[in-house]
Coordinates of C-alpha atoms in Angstrom, one line a residue:
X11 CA 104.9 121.8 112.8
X12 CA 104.6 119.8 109.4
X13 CA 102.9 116.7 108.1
X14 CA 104.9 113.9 105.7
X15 CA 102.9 113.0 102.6
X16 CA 103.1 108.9 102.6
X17 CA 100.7 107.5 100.3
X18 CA 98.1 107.7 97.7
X19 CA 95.0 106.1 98.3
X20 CA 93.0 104.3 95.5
X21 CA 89.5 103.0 96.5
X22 CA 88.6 99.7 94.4
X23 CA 86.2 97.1 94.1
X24 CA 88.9 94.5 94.2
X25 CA 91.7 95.8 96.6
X26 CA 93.7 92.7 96.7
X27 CA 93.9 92.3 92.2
X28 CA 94.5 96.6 92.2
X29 CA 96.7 96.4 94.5
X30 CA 98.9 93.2 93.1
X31 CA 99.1 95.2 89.8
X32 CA 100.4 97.9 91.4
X33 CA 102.8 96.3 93.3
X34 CA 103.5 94.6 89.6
X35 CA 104.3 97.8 88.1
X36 CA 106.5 99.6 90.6
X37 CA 108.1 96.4 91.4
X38 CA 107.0 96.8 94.9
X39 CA 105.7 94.4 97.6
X40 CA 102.3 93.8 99.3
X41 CA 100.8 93.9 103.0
X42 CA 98.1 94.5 104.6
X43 CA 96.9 96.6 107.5
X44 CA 93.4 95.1 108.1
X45 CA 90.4 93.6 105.9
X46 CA 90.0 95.5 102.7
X47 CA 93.2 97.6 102.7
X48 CA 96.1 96.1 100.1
X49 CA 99.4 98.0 101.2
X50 CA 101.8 98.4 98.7
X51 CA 105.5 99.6 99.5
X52 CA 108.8 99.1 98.5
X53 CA 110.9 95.7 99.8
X54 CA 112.0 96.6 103.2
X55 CA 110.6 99.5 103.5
X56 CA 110.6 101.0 106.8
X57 CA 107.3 103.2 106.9
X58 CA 107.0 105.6 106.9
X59 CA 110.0 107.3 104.8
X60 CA 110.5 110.5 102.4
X61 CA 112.0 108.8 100.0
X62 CA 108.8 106.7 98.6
X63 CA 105.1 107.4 98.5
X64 CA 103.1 104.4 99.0
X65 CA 100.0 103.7 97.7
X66 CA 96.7 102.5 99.8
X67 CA 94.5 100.4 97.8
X68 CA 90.8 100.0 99.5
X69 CA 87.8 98.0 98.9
X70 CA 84.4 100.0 98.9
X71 CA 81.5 98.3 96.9
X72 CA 81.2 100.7 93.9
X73 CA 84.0 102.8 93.3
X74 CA 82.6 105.6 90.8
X75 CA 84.0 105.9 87.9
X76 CA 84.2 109.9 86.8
X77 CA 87.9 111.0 86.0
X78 CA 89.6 112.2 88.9
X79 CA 92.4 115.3 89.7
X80 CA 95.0 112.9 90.7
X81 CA 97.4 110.6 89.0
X82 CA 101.0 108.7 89.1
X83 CA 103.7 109.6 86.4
X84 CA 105.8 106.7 86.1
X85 CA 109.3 107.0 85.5
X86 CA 111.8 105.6 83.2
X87 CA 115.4 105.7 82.2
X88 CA 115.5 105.1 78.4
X89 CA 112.9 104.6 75.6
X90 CA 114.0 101.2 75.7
X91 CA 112.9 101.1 79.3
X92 CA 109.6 102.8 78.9
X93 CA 108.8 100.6 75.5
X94 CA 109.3 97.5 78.0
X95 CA 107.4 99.2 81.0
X96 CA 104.1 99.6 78.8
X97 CA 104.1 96.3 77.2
X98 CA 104.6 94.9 80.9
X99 CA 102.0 96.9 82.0
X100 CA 99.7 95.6 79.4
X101 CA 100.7 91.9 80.5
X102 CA 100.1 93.0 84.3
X103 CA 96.0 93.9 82.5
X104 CA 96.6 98.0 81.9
X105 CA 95.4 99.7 78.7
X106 CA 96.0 102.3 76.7
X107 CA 94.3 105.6 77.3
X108 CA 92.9 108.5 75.2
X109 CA 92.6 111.6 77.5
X110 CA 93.1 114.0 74.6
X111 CA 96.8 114.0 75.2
X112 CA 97.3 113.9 71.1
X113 CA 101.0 113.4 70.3
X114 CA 103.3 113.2 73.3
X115 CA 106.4 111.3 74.0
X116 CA 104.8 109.6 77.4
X117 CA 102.2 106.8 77.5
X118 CA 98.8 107.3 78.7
X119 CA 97.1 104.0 80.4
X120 CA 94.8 103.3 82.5
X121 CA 95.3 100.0 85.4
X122 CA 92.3 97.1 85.4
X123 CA 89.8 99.4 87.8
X124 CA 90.4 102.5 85.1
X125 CA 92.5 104.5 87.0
X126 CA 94.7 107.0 84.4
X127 CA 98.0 107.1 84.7
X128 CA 101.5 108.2 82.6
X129 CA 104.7 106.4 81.7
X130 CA 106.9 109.1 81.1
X131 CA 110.0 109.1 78.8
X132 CA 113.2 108.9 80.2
X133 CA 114.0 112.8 81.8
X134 CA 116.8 113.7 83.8
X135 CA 114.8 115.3 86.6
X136 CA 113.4 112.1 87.7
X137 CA 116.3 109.4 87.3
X138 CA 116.7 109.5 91.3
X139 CA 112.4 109.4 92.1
X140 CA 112.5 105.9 92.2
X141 CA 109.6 104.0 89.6
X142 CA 106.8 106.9 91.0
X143 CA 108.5 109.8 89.5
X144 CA 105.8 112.2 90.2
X145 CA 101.9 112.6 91.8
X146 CA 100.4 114.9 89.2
X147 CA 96.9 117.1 90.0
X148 CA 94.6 118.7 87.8
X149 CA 93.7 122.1 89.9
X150 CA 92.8 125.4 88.3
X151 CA 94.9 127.7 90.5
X152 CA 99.0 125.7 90.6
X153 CA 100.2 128.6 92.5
X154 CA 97.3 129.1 95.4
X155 CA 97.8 124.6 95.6
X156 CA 101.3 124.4 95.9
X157 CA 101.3 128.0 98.9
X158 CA 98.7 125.3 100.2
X159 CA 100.6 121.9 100.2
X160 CA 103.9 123.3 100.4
X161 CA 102.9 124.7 103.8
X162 CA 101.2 121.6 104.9
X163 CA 104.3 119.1 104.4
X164 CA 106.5 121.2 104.1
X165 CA 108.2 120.4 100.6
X166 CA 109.8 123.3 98.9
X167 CA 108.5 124.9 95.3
X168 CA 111.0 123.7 92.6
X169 CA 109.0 125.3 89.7
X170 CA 105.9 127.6 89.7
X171 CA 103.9 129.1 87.2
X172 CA 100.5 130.5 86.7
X173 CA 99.8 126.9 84.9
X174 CA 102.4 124.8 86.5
X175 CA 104.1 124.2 90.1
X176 CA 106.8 121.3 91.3
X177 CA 107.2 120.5 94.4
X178 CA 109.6 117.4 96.3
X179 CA 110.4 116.7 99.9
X180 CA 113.2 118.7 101.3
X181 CA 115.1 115.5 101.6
X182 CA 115.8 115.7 97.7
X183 CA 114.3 112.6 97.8
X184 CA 111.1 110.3 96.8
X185 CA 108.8 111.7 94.0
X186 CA 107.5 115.1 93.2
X187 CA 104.2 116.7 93.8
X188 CA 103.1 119.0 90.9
X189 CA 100.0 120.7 90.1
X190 CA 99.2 121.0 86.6
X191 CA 96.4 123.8 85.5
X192 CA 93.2 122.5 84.1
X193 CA 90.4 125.0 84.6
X194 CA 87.4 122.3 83.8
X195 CA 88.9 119.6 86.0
X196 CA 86.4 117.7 88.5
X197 CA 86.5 119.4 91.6
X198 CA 86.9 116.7 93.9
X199 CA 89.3 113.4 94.2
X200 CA 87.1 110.7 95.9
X201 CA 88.6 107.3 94.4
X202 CA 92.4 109.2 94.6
X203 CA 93.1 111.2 97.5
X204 CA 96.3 112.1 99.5
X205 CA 97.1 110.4 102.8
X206 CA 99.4 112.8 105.3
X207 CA 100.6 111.8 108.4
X208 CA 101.6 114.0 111.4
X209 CA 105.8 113.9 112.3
X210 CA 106.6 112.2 115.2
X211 CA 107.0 115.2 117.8
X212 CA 103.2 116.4 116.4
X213 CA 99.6 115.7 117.8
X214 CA 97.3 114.6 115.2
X215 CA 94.5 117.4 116.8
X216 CA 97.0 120.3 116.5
X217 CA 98.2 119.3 113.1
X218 CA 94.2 119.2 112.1
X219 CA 93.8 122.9 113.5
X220 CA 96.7 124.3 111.8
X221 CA 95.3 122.6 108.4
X222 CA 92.4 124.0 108.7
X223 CA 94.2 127.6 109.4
X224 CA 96.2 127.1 106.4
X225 CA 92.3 126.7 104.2
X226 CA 91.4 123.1 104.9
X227 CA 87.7 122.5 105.6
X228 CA 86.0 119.5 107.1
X229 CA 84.8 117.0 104.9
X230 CA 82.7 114.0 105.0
X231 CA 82.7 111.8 103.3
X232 CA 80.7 108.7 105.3
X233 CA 84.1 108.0 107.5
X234 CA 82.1 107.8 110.8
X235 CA 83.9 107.6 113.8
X236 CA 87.1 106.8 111.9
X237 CA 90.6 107.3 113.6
X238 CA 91.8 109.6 111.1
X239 CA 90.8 113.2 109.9
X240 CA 89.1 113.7 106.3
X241 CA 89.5 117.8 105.5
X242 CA 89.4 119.4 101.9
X243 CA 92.1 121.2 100.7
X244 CA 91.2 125.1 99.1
X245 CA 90.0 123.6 95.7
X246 CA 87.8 120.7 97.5
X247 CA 89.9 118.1 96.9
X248 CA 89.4 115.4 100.0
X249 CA 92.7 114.2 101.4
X250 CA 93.0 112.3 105.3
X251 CA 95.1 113.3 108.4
X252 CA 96.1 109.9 109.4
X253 CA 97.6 109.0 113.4
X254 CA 100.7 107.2 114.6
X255 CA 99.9 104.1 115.4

């Protein structure tokens, strides 16, 4: 039993501009499921498929506007590449960022709705993680998230420390997940938040069950009678339990 981690979800109060920007930056393609959702996935992709993680962009009237646990790394394969990627990005409407990060060799932005998010210099770990070259979340316990999410999807644990834990698809393919400790981070992702989706030979009600078995809790979050599952994972943080359509 095992769930596939396919997209990111970004609430926005323009879905169609957020989600063009993005599609700008990873050099991606748009669609759309349905009024307010901007879907943005690689050309040709055949979704779902381990070796991407999409991203969701949804219209809500006032996204908030706190910082949030979860953000893209960007990847790049030479300073020349990442010097071009920023100023590109800055074209596309994003702007640099001060989180504290002081003097580092990545790029801290943020896109037009002031969503953070890193363009790393080139590293040879993620030459093969296509442009996302990692999901990154703030949590304050790496080890107790990745036990969590590794059982969930089912991605092996590349790296773990007390502050830090890697994790990728067992594929060998797509982008990492990695938890990164920060003991006075916000304690929920509402405007970013995982999207997981059941494998084929699984029921979306017995995947659910053996979330919440794992350390999930219910969560609501105004969803309604909504065909997919909002749960928390063991540090709060709301993610959705999506069904084949």
């Amino acid at each position: 039993m095992t769930l596939q981690l396919v997209q990111v979800n970004y609430k926005a109060r323009d879905h169609e501009a957020l989600g063009q920007f993005w599609a700008d930056a990873l050099g991606w393609g748009v669609s759309s499921e349905g009024p307010g959702v901007t879907n943005v996935e690689p050309i040709g992709f055949d979704w779902p498929d381990p070796t991407a993680v999409c991203v969701d962009v949804v219209a809500v009237p006032d996204p908030e506007t706190v910082k949030y646990r979860a953000h893209l790394d960007l990847a790049t394969t030479s300073e020349a590449h990442q010097a071009e990627l920023v100023a590109r990005l800055k074209e596309l409407g994003a702007t640099p960022a001060d989180i504290g990060q002081g003097d580092v060799p990545w790029t801290v932005m943020a896109d037009p709705e002031g969503n953070v998010f890193c363009v790393l210099e080139p590293r040879p770990l993620y030459q093969d993680t296509g442009p996302i070259a990692a999901v990154v979340v703030a949590c304050a316990d790496p080890r107790a998230m990745a036990g969590f999410w590794g059982e969930a999807v089912n991605w092996p644990v590349h790296e773990l420390t007390d502050d830090f834990a890697r994790l990728r698809a067992p594929e060998g393919v797509g982008p990492y997940l990695e938890f990164v400790r920060k003991p006075t981070a916000e304690t929920v992702w509402t405007r970013v938040h995982l999207d997981v989706l059941p494998q084929p030979s699984e029921t979306h009600a017995a995947e659910v069950d053996r979330l919440r078995t794992l350390g999930a809790t219910d969560s609501d979050v105004g969803q309604g009678d909504a065909p997919w599952t909002v749960l928390a994972d063991p540090e709060g943080n709301q993610f959705c339990v999506l069904r084949r359509t």
